[in-house]
PDB file of C-alpha atoms in Angstrom:
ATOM      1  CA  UNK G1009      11.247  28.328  51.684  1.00 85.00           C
ATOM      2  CA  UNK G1010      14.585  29.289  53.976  1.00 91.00           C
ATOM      3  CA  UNK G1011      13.983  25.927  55.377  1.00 93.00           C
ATOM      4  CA  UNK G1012      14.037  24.261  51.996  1.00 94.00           C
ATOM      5  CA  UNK G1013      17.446  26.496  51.557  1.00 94.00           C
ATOM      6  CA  UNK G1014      18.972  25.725  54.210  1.00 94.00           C
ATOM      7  CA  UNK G1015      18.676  22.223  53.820  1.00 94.00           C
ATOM      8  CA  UNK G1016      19.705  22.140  50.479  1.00 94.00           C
ATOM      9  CA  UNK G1017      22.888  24.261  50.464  1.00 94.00           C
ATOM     10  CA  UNK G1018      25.832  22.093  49.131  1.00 93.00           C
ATOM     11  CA  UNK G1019      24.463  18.745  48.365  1.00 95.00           C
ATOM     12  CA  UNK G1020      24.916  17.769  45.339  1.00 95.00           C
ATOM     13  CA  UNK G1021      22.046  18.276  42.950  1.00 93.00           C
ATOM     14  CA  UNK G1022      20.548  14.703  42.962  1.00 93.00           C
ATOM     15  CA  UNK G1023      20.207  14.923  47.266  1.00 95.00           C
ATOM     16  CA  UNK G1024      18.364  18.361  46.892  1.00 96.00           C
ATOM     17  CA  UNK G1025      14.942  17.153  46.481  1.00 96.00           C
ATOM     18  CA  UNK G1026      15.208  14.559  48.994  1.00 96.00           C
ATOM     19  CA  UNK G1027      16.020  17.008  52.040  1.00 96.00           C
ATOM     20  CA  UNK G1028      13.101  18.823  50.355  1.00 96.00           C
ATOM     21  CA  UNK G1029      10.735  16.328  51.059  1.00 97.00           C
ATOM     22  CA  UNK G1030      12.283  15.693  54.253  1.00 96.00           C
ATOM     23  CA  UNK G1031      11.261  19.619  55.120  1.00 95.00           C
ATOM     24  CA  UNK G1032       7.850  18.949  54.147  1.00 95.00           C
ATOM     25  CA  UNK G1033       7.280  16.321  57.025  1.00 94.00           C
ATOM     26  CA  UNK G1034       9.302  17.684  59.647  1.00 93.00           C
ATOM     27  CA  UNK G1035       7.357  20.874  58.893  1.00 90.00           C
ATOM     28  CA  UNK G1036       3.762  18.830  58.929  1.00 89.00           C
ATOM     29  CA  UNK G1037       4.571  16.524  61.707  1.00 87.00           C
ATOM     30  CA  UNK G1038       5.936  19.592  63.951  1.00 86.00           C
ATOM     31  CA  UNK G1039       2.085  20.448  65.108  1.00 73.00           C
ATOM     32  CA  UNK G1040       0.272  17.343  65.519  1.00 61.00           C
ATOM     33  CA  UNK G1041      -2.300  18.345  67.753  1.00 58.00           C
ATOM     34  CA  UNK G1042      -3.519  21.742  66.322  1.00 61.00           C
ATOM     35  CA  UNK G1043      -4.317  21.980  62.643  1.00 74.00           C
ATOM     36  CA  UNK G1044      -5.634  24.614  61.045  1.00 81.00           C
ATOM     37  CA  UNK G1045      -7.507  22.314  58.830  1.00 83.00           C
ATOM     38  CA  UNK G1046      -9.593  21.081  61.670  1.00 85.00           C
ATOM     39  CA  UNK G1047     -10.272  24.341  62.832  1.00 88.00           C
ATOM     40  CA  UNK G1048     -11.392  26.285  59.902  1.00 89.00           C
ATOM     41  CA  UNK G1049     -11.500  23.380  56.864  1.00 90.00           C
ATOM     42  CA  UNK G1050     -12.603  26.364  54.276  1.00 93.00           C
ATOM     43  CA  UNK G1051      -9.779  28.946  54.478  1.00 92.00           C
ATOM     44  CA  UNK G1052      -7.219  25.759  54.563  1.00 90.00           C
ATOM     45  CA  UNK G1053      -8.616  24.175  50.861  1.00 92.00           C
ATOM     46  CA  UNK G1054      -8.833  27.821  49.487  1.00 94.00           C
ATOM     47  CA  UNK G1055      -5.146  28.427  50.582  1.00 92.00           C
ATOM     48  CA  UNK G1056      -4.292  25.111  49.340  1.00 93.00           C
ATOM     49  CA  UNK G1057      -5.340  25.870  46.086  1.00 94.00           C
ATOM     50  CA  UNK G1058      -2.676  28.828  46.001  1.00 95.00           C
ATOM     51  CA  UNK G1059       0.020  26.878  47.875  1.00 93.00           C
ATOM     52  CA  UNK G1060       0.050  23.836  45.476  1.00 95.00           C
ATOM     53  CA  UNK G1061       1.229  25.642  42.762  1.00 96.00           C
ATOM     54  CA  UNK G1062       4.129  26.995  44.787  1.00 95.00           C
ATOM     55  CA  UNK G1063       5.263  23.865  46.224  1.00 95.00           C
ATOM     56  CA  UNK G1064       5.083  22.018  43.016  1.00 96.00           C
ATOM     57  CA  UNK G1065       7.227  25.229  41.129  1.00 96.00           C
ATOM     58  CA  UNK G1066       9.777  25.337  43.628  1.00 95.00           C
ATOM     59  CA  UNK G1067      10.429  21.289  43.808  1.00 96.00           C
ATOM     60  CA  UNK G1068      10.475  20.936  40.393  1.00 96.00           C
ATOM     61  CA  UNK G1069      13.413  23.232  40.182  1.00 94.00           C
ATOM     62  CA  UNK G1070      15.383  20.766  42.162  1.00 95.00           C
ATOM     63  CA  UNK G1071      13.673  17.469  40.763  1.00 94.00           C
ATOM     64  CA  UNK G1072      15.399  15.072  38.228  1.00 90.00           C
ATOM     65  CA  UNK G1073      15.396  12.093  35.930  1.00 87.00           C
ATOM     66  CA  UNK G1074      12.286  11.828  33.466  1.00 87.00           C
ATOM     67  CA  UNK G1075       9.243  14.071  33.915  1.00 92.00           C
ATOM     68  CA  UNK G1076      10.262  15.538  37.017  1.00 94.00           C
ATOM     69  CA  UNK G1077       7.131  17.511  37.018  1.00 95.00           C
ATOM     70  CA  UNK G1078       4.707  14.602  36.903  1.00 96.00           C
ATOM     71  CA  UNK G1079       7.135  13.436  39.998  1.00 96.00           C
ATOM     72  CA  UNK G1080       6.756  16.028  42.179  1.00 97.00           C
ATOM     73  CA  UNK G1081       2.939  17.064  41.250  1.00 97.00           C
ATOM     74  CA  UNK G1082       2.192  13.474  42.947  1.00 97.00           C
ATOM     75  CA  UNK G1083       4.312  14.026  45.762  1.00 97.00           C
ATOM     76  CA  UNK G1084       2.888  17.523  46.475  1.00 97.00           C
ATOM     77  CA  UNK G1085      -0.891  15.515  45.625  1.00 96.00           C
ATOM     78  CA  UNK G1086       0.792  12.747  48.777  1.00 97.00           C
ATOM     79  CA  UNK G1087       2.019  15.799  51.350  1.00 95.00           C
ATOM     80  CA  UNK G1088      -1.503  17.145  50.854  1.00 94.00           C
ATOM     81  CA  UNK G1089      -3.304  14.307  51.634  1.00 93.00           C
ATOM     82  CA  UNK G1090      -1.319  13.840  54.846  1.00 91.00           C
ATOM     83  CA  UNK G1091      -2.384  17.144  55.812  1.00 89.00           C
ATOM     84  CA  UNK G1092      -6.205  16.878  55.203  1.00 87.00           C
ATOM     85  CA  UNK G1093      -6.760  13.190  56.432  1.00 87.00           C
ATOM     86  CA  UNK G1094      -4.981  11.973  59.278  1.00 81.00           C
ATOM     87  CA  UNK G1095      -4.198   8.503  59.116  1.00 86.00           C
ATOM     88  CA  UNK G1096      -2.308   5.294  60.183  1.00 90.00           C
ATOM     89  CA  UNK G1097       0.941   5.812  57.971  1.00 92.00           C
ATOM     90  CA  UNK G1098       2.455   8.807  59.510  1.00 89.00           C
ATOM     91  CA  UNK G1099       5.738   6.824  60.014  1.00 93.00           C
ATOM     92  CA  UNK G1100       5.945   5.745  55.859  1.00 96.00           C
ATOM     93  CA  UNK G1101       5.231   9.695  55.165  1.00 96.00           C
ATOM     94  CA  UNK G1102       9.015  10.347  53.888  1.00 97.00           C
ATOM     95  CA  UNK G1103       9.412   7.174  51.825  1.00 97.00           C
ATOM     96  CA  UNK G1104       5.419   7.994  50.150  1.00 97.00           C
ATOM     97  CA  UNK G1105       6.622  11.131  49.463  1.00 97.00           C
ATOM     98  CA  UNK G1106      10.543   9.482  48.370  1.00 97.00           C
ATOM     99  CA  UNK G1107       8.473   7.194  46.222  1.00 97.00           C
ATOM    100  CA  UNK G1108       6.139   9.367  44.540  1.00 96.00           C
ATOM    101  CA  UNK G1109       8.951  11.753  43.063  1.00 96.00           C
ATOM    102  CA  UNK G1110      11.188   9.175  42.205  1.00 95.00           C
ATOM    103  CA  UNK G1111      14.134   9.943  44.709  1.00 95.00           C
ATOM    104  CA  UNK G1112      17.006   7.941  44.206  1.00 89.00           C
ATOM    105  CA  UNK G1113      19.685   9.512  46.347  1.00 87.00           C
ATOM    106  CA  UNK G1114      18.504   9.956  50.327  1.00 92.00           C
ATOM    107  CA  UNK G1115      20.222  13.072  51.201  1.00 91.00           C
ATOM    108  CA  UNK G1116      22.052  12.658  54.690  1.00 87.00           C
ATOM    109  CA  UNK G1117      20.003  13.840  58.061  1.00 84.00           C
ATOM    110  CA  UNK G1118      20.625  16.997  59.112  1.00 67.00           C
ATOM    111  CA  UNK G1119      22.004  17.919  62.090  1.00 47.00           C
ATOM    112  CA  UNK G1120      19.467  20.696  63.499  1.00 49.00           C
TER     113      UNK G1120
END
């Protein structure tokens, strides 16, 4: 969540859920080699099923344009699925996740 903050202090509302998103892959694509959900598959879907709720709260709050919820649900449904099944599309991630919320305004990179 301070990640989410950070990047999202002063841009202007419609960039906010773009750096978002772009937390949620840095974040996933920071361990590639050790996942929990190859480790110990069980504990990872029951914490899942408390984390989706959370993710999909706190993007909503900075989602727009019509039904932002259905938006981000899908895009939390897309990060989720790049967690559990690895797969050939690593590098489309960010504009999956761009697409399923409906971003229209890329926020710019950060810097850290």
């Amino acid at each position: 969540e301070r990640a989410v903050s950070d990047a999202t202090a002063d841009l202007p509302a419609g960039e906010k859920l773009d750096a978002a998103l772009r937390v949620i892959v840095d974040y996933q694509q920071s361990y590639p080699g050790l996942r929990m959900i190859d480790i110990e598959p069980a504990q990872v879907i029951k914490r899942l099923s408390r984390v989706i709720p959370l993710m999909r709260q706190r993007l909503e709050r900075l989602a727009q344009g019509p039904d932002p919820s259905l938006a981000v649900s899908t895009a939390v449904r897309v990060a989720i699925s790049h967690y559990v099944v690895h797969s050939d599309d690593d590098g489309d991630f960010l504009d999956q996740l761009r697409h399923a919320a409906r971003v229209k305004h890329h926020a710019p990179e950060s810097s850290q």
